[in-house]
GROMACS .gro file of C-alpha atoms in nm:
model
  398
    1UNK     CA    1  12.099   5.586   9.847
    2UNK     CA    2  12.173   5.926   9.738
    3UNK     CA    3  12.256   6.159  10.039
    4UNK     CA    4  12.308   6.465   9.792
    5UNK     CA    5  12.167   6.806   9.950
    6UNK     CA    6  11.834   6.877   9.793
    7UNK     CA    7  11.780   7.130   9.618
    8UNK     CA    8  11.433   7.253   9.802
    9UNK     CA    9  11.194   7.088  10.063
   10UNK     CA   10  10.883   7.152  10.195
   11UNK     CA   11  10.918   7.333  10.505
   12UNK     CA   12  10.597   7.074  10.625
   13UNK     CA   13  10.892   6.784  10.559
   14UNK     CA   14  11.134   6.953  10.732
   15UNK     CA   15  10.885   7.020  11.030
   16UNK     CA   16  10.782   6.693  11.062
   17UNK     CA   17  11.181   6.555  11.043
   18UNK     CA   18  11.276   6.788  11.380
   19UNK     CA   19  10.963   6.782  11.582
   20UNK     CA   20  11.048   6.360  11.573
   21UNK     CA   21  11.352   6.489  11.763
   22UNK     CA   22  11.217   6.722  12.009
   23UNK     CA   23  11.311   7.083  11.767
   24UNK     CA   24  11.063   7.289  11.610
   25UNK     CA   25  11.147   7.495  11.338
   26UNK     CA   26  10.874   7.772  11.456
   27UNK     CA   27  11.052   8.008  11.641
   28UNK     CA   28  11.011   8.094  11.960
   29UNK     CA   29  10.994   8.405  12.206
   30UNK     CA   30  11.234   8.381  12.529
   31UNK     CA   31  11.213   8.694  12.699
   32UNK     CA   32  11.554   8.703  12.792
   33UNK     CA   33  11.568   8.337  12.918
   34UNK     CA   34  11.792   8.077  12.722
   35UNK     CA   35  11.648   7.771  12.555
   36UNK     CA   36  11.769   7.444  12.728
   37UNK     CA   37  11.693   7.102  12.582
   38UNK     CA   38  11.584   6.832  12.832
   39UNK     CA   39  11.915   6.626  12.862
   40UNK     CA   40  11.730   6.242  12.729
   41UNK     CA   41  11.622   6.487  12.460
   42UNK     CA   42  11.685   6.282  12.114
   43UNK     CA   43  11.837   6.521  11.942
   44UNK     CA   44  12.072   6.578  12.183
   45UNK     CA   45  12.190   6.210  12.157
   46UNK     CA   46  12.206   6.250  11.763
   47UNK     CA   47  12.593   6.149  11.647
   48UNK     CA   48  12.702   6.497  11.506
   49UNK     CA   49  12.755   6.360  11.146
   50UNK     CA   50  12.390   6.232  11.124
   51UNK     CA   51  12.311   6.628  11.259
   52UNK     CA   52  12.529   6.726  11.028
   53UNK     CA   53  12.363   6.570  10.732
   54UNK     CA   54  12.018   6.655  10.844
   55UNK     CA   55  12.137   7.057  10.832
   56UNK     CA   56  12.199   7.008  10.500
   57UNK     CA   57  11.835   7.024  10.395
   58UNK     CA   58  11.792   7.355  10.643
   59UNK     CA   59  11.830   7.694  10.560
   60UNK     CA   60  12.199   7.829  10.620
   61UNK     CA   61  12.038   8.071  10.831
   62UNK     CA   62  11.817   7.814  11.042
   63UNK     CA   63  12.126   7.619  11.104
   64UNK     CA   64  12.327   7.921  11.217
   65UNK     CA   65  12.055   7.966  11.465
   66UNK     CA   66  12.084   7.648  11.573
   67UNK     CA   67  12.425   7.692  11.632
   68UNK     CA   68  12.353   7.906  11.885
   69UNK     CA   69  12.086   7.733  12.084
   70UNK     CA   70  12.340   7.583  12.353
   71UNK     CA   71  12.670   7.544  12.421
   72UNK     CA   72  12.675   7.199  12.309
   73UNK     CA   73  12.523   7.282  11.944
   74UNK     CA   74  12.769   7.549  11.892
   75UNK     CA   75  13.061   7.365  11.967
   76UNK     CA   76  12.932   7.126  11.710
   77UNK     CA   77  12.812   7.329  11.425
   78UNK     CA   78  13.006   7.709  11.479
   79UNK     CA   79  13.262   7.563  11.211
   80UNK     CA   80  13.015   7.475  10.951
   81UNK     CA   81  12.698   7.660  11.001
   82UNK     CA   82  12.850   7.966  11.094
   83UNK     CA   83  13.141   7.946  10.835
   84UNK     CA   84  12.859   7.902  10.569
   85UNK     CA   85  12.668   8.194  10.731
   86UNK     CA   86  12.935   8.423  10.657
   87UNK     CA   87  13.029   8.270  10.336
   88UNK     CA   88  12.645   8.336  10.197
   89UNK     CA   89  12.723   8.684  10.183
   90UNK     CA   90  12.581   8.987  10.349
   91UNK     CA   91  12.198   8.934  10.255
   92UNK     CA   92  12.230   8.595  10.441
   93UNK     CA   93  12.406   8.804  10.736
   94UNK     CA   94  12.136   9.078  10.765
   95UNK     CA   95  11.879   8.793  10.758
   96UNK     CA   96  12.003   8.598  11.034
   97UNK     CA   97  12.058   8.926  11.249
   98UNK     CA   98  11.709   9.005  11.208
   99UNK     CA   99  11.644   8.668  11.343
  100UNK     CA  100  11.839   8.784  11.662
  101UNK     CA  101  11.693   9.152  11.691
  102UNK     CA  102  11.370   9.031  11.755
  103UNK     CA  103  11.497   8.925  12.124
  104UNK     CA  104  11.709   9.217  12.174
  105UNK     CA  105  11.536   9.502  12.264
  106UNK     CA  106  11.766   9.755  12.312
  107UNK     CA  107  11.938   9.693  11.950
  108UNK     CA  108  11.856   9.757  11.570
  109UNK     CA  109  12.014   9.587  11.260
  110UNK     CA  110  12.188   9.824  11.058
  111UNK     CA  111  12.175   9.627  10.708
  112UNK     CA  112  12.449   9.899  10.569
  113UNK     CA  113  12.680   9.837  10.829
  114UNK     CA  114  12.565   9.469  10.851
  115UNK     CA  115  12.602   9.454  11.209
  116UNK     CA  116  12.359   9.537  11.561
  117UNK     CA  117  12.357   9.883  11.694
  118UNK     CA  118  12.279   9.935  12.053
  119UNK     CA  119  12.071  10.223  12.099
  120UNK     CA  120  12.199  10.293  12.467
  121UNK     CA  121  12.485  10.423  12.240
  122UNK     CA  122  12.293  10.601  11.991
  123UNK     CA  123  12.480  10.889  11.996
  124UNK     CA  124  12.781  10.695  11.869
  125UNK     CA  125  12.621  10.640  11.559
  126UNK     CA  126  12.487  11.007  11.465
  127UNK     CA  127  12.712  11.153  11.220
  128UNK     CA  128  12.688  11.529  11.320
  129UNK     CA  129  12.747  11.410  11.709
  130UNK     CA  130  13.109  11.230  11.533
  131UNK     CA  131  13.159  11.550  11.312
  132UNK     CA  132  13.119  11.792  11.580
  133UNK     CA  133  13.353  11.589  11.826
  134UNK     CA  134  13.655  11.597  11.545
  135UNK     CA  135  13.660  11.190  11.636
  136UNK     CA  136  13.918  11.001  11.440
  137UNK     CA  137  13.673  10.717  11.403
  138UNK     CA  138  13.625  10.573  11.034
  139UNK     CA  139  13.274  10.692  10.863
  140UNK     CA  140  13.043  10.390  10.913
  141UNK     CA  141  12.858  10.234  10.589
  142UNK     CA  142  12.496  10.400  10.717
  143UNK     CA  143  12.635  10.735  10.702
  144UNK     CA  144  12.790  10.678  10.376
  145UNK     CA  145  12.425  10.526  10.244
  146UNK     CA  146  12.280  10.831  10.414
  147UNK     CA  147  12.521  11.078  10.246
  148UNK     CA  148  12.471  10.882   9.884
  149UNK     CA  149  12.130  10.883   9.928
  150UNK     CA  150  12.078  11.265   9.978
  151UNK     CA  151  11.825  11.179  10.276
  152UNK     CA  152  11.950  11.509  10.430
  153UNK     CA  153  11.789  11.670  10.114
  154UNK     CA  154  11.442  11.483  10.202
  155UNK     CA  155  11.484  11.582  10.599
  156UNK     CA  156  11.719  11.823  10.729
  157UNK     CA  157  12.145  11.753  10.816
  158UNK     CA  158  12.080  11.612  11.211
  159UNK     CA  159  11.841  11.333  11.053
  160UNK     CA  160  11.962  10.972  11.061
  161UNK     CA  161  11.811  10.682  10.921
  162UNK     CA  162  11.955  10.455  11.174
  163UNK     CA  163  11.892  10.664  11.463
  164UNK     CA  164  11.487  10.703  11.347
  165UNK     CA  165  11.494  10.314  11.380
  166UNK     CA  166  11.651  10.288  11.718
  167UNK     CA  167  11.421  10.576  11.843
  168UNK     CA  168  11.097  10.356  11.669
  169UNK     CA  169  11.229  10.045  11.849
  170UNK     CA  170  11.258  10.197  12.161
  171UNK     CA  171  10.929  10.352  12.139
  172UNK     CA  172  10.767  10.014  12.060
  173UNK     CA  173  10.942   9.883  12.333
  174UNK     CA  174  10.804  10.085  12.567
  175UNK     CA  175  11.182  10.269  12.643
  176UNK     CA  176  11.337  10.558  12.720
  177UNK     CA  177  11.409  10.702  12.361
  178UNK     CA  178  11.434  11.099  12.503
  179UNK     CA  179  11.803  11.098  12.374
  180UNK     CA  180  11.773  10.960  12.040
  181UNK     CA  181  11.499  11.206  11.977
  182UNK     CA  182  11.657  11.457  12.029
  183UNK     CA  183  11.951  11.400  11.904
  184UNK     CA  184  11.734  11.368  11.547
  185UNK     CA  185  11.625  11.752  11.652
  186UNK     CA  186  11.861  12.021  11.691
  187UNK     CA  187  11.820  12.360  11.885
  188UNK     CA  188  11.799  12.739  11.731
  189UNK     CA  189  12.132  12.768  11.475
  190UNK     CA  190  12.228  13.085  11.318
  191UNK     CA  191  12.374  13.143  11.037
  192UNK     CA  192  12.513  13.469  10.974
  193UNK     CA  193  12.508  13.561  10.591
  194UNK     CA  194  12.606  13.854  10.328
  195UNK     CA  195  12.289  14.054  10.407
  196UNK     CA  196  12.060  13.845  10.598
  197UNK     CA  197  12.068  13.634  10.898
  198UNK     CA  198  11.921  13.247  10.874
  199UNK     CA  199  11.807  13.102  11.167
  200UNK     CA  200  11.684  12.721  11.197
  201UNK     CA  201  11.566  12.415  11.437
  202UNK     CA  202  11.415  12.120  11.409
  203UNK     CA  203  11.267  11.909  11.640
  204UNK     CA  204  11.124  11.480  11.618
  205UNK     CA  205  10.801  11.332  11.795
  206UNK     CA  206  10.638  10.997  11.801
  207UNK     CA  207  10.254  11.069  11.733
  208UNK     CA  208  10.028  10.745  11.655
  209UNK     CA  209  10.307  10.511  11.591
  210UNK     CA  210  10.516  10.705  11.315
  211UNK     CA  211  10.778  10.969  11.411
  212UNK     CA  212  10.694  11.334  11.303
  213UNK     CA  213  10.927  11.598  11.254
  214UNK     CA  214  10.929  11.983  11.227
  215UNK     CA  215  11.166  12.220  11.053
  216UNK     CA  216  11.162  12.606  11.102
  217UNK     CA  217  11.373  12.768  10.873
  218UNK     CA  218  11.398  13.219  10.936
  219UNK     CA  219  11.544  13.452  10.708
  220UNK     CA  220  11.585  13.792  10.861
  221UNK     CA  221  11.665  14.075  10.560
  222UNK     CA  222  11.680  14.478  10.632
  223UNK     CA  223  11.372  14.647  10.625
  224UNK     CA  224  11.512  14.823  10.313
  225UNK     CA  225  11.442  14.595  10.084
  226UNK     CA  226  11.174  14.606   9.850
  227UNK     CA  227  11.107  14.220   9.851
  228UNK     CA  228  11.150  14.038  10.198
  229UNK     CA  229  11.360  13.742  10.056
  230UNK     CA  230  11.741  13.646  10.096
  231UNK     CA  231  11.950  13.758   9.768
  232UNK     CA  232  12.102  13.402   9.758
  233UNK     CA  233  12.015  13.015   9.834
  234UNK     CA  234  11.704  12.821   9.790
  235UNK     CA  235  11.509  12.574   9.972
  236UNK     CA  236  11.461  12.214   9.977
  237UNK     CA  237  11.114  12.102  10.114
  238UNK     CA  238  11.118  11.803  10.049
  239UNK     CA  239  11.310  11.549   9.699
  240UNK     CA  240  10.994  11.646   9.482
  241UNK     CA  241  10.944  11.992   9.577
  242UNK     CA  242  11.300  12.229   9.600
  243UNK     CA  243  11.325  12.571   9.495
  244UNK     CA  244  11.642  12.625   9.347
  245UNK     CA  245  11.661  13.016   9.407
  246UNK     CA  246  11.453  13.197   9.631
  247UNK     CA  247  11.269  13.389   9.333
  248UNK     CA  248  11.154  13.009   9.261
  249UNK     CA  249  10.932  13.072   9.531
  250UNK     CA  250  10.721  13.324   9.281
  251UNK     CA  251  10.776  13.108   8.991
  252UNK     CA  252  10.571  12.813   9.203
  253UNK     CA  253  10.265  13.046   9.279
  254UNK     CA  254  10.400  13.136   9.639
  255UNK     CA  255  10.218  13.479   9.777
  256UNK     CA  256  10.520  13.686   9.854
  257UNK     CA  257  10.448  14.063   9.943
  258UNK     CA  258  10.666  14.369   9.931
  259UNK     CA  259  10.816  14.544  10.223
  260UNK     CA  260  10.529  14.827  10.149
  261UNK     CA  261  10.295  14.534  10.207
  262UNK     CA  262  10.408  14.309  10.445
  263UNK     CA  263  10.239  14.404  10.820
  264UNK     CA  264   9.919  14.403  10.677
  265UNK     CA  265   9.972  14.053  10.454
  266UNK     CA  266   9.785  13.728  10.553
  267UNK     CA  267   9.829  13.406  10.449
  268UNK     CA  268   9.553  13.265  10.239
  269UNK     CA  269   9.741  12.981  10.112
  270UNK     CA  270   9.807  12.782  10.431
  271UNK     CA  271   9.950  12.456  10.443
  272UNK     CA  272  10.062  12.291  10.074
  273UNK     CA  273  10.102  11.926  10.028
  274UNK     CA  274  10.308  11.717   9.840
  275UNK     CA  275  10.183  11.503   9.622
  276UNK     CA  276  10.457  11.205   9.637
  277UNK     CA  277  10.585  11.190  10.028
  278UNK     CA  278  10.424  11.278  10.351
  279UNK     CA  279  10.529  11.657  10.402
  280UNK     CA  280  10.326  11.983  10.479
  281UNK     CA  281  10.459  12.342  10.444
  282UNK     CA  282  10.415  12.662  10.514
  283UNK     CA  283  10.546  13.027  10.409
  284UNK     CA  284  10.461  13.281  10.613
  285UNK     CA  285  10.612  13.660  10.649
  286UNK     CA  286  10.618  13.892  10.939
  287UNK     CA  287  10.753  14.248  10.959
  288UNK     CA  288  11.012  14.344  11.301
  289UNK     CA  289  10.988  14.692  11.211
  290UNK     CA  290  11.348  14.874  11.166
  291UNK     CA  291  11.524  14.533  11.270
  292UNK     CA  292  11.399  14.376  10.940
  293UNK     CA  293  11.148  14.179  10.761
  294UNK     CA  294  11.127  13.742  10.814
  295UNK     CA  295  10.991  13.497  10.587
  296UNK     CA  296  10.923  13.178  10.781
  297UNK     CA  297  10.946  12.843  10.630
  298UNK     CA  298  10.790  12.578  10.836
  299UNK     CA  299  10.759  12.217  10.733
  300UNK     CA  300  10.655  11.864  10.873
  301UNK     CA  301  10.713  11.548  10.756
  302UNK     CA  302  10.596  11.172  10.855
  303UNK     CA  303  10.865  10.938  10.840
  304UNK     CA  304  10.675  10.629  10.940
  305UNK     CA  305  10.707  10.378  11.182
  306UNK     CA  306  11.028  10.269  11.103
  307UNK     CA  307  10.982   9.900  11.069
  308UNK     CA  308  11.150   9.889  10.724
  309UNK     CA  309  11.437  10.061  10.542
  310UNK     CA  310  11.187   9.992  10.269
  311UNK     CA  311  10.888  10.139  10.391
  312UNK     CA  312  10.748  10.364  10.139
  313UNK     CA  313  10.743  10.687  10.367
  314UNK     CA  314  11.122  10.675  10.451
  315UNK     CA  315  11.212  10.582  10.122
  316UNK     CA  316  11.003  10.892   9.956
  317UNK     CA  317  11.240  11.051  10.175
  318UNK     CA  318  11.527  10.983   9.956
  319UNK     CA  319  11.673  11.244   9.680
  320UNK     CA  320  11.868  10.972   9.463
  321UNK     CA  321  11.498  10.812   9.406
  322UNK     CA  322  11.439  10.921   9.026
  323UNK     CA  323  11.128  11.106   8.930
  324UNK     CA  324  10.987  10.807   8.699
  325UNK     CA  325  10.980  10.580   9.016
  326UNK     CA  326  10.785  10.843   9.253
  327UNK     CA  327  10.454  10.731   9.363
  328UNK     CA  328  10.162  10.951   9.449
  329UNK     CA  329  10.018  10.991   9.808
  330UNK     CA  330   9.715  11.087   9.964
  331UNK     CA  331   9.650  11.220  10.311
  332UNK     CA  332   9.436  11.448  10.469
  333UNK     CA  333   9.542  11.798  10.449
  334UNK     CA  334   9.646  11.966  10.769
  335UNK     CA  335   9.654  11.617  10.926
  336UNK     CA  336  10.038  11.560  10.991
  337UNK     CA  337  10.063  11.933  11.114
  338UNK     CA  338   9.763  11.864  11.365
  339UNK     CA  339   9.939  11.552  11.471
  340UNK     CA  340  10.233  11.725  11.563
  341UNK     CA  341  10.135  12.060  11.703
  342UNK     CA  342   9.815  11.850  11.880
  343UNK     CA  343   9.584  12.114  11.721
  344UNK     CA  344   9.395  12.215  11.374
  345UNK     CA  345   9.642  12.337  11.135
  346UNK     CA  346   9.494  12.631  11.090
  347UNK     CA  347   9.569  12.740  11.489
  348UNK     CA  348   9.951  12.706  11.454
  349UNK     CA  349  10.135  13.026  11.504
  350UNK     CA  350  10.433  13.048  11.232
  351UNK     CA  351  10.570  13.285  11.476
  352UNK     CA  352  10.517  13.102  11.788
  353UNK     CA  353  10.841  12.868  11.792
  354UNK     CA  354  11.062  13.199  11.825
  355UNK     CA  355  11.111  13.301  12.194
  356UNK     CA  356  11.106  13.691  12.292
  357UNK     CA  357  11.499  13.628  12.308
  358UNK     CA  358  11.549  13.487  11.996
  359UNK     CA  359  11.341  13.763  11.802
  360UNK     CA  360  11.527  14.024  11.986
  361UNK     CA  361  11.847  13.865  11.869
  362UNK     CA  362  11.777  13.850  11.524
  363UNK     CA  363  11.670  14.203  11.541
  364UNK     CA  364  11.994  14.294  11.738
  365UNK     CA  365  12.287  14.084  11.558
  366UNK     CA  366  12.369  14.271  11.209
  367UNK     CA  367  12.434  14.049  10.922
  368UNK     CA  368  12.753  14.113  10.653
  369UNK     CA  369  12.616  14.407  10.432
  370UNK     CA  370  12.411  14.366  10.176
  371UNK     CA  371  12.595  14.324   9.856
  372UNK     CA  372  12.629  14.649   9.637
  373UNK     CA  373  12.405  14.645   9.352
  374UNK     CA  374  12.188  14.344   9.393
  375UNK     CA  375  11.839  14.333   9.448
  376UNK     CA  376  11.570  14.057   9.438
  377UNK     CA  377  11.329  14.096   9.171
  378UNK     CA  378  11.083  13.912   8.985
  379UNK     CA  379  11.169  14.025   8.650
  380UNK     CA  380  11.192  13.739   8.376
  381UNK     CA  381  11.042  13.517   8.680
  382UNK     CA  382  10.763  13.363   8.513
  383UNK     CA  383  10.470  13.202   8.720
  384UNK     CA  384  10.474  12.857   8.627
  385UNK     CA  385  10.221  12.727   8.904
  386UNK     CA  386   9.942  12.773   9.146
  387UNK     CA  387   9.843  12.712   9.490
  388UNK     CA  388   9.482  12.518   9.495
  389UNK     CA  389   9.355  12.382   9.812
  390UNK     CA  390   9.656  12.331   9.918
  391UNK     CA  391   9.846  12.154   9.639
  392UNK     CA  392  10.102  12.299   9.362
  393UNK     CA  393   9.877  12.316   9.041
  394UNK     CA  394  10.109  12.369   8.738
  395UNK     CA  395   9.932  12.591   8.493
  396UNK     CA  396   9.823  12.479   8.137
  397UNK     CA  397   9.953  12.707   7.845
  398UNK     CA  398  10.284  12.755   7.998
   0.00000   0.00000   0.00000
């Protein structure tokens, strides 16, 4: 008789092989508790070669579960299920953690890293937390994927893909996940420039089952300029939609009025989709009188329910994604800003997120000066696209 490994069997076979010794292959929930085997159980009086040989026709990652049943399995198979778990490679290894998440709440699988990271400790795994403590600790693989990825591009620099997960998991859980959201927020930053002052926050919510997020970016310029926009930078809303300068704003059909113009202007665009990921904008402009003139750029994104690294509204996230593999979406209009601010769209207040302090303080603080002999124009800026119902329309003929 040939007692070769086969190549493949029916999971029925196999199921009918371990249930004649008491083991299911199903899994099962334990809440916590461990499994114990009744000690006349058969399989328990199984010689460990014949145990042995039956493991051959089970997947490496059902016998390294196995392993870990009781004291008694593991002691038996740790050398040769879990040596072949680790020899299968790191698909095999994220697989069989996966297996062991699903009873331990308080942890996520972090298939970069290829290990489980306890949320309790979530702030040991959010890169600006390491960066602004000056820790010696080695970069971990997530923040390297993160990094490579350009997800900051797609979100904003405190976002984490690993730290969205925990905060999901906790969420679904029914846990405390205060800390991790916040930590995936940050306060009011300023950013003091060569002629204009930048202020920005950001801030995460779990709405319906998928985590929300809101950016305000403000750019405070003198009053003395003709056109109300910074004289260097650009803007990232989102990977399919970044303006490279902030003239690119004109040059994709954004209303932008003068300084002559700007305490009377309104705007009639409102919120603009995208049409490939899950993100809503906003640019508004509001006149402080001597202190200076604002443009306000307000965004907010759906990230999902953070299930999957997969899932297609993290991944549309991602700025290494190349344009021939995007993917339309569709979505109601207004719908993830209503989510967020719990209202219609069209009662947000652009202006509302800045308290009286911080508008003072952006009046007050002075900026470098404003370089000698540069001023933001238009000229040679060719509109290239228009704003329709809310969508970037690019215009035929150009």
């Amino acid at each position: 008789m040939d007692l070769a490994p086969a190549t493949q069997v029916p999971i029925a076979i196999l199921r009918q092989i371990f249930s004649l010794f008491g083991f299911g292959l199903a899994r099962h929930r334990t809440q916590g508790r461990a499994i114990t085997f009744d000690l006349d159980s058969p399989i328990k009086r199984l010689p460990p070669e014949l145990l042995l040989l039956i493991l051959d026709y089970v997947p490496v990652v059902s016998g390294a579960s196995l392993g870990l049943t009781c004291h008694s399995f593991y002691s038996c198979l740790k050398e040769r299920c879990l040596d072949s778990l680790k020899k299968a490679g790191q698909s095999a290894i994220c697989e069989f953690l996966y297996c062991l998440e699903r009873d331990l709440p308080t942890h996520v699988v972090c298939p970069h890293c290829v290990r489980l990271h306890p949320i309790p400790n979530a702030k040991e795994y959010h890169l600006l937390s390491h960066t602004d403590s000056r820790s010696s600790r080695p970069w971990l693989a997530c923040w390297k994927r993160d990094l490579i990825s350009g997800l900051a591009r797609g979100t904003y620099p405190e976002f984490s893909s690993i730290l969205f997960h925990m905060a999901m998991k906790a969420y679904r859980h029914s846990y405390d996940n205060v800390q991790v959201l916040k930590l995936l927020g940050c306060g009011s930053k300023k950013l003091l420039n060569w002629g204009f002052i930048e202020q920005r926050s950001a801030e995460a919510r779990i709405e319906d089952g998928s985590l929300l997020v809101r950016e305000q970016k403000v750019f405070m310029v003198p009053s003395s300029e003709a056109i109300p926009l910074p004289w260097c930078g650009g803007l990232d809303i989102c990977p399919h939609i970044q303006f490279a300068t902030m003239q690119s704003l004109h040059k994709y059909g954004i209303q932008i009025p003068t300084a002559t113009q700007i305490e009377k202007f309104e705007n009639r665009q409102g919120l603009i989709c995208c049409n490939y990921c899950y993100t809503e904008f906003r640019v508004d402009f509001k006149s402080y009188g001597r202190a200076g003139n604002a443009m306000f750029l307000t965004r907010w994104m759906d990230l999902g329910e953070g299930r999957d690294f997969n899932d297609h509204k993290y991944i549309s996230r991602l700025s290494s994604i190349e344009e021939k593999s995007w993917t339309k979406v569709a979505f109601q209009r207004g719908s993830i800003c209503a989510s967020f601010e719990q209202k219609l769209g069209a009662a947000f207040k652009f202006d509302s997120l800045l308290s009286h302090q911080e508008e003072k303080d952006l009046g007050i603080e002075k900026a470098w000066p404003w370089p000698e002999g540069i001023k933001v124009s238009f000229i040679g800026i060719k509109q290239r696209y228009v704003v329709r119902n809310g969508s970037l329309v690019l215009l035929l003929g150009i």
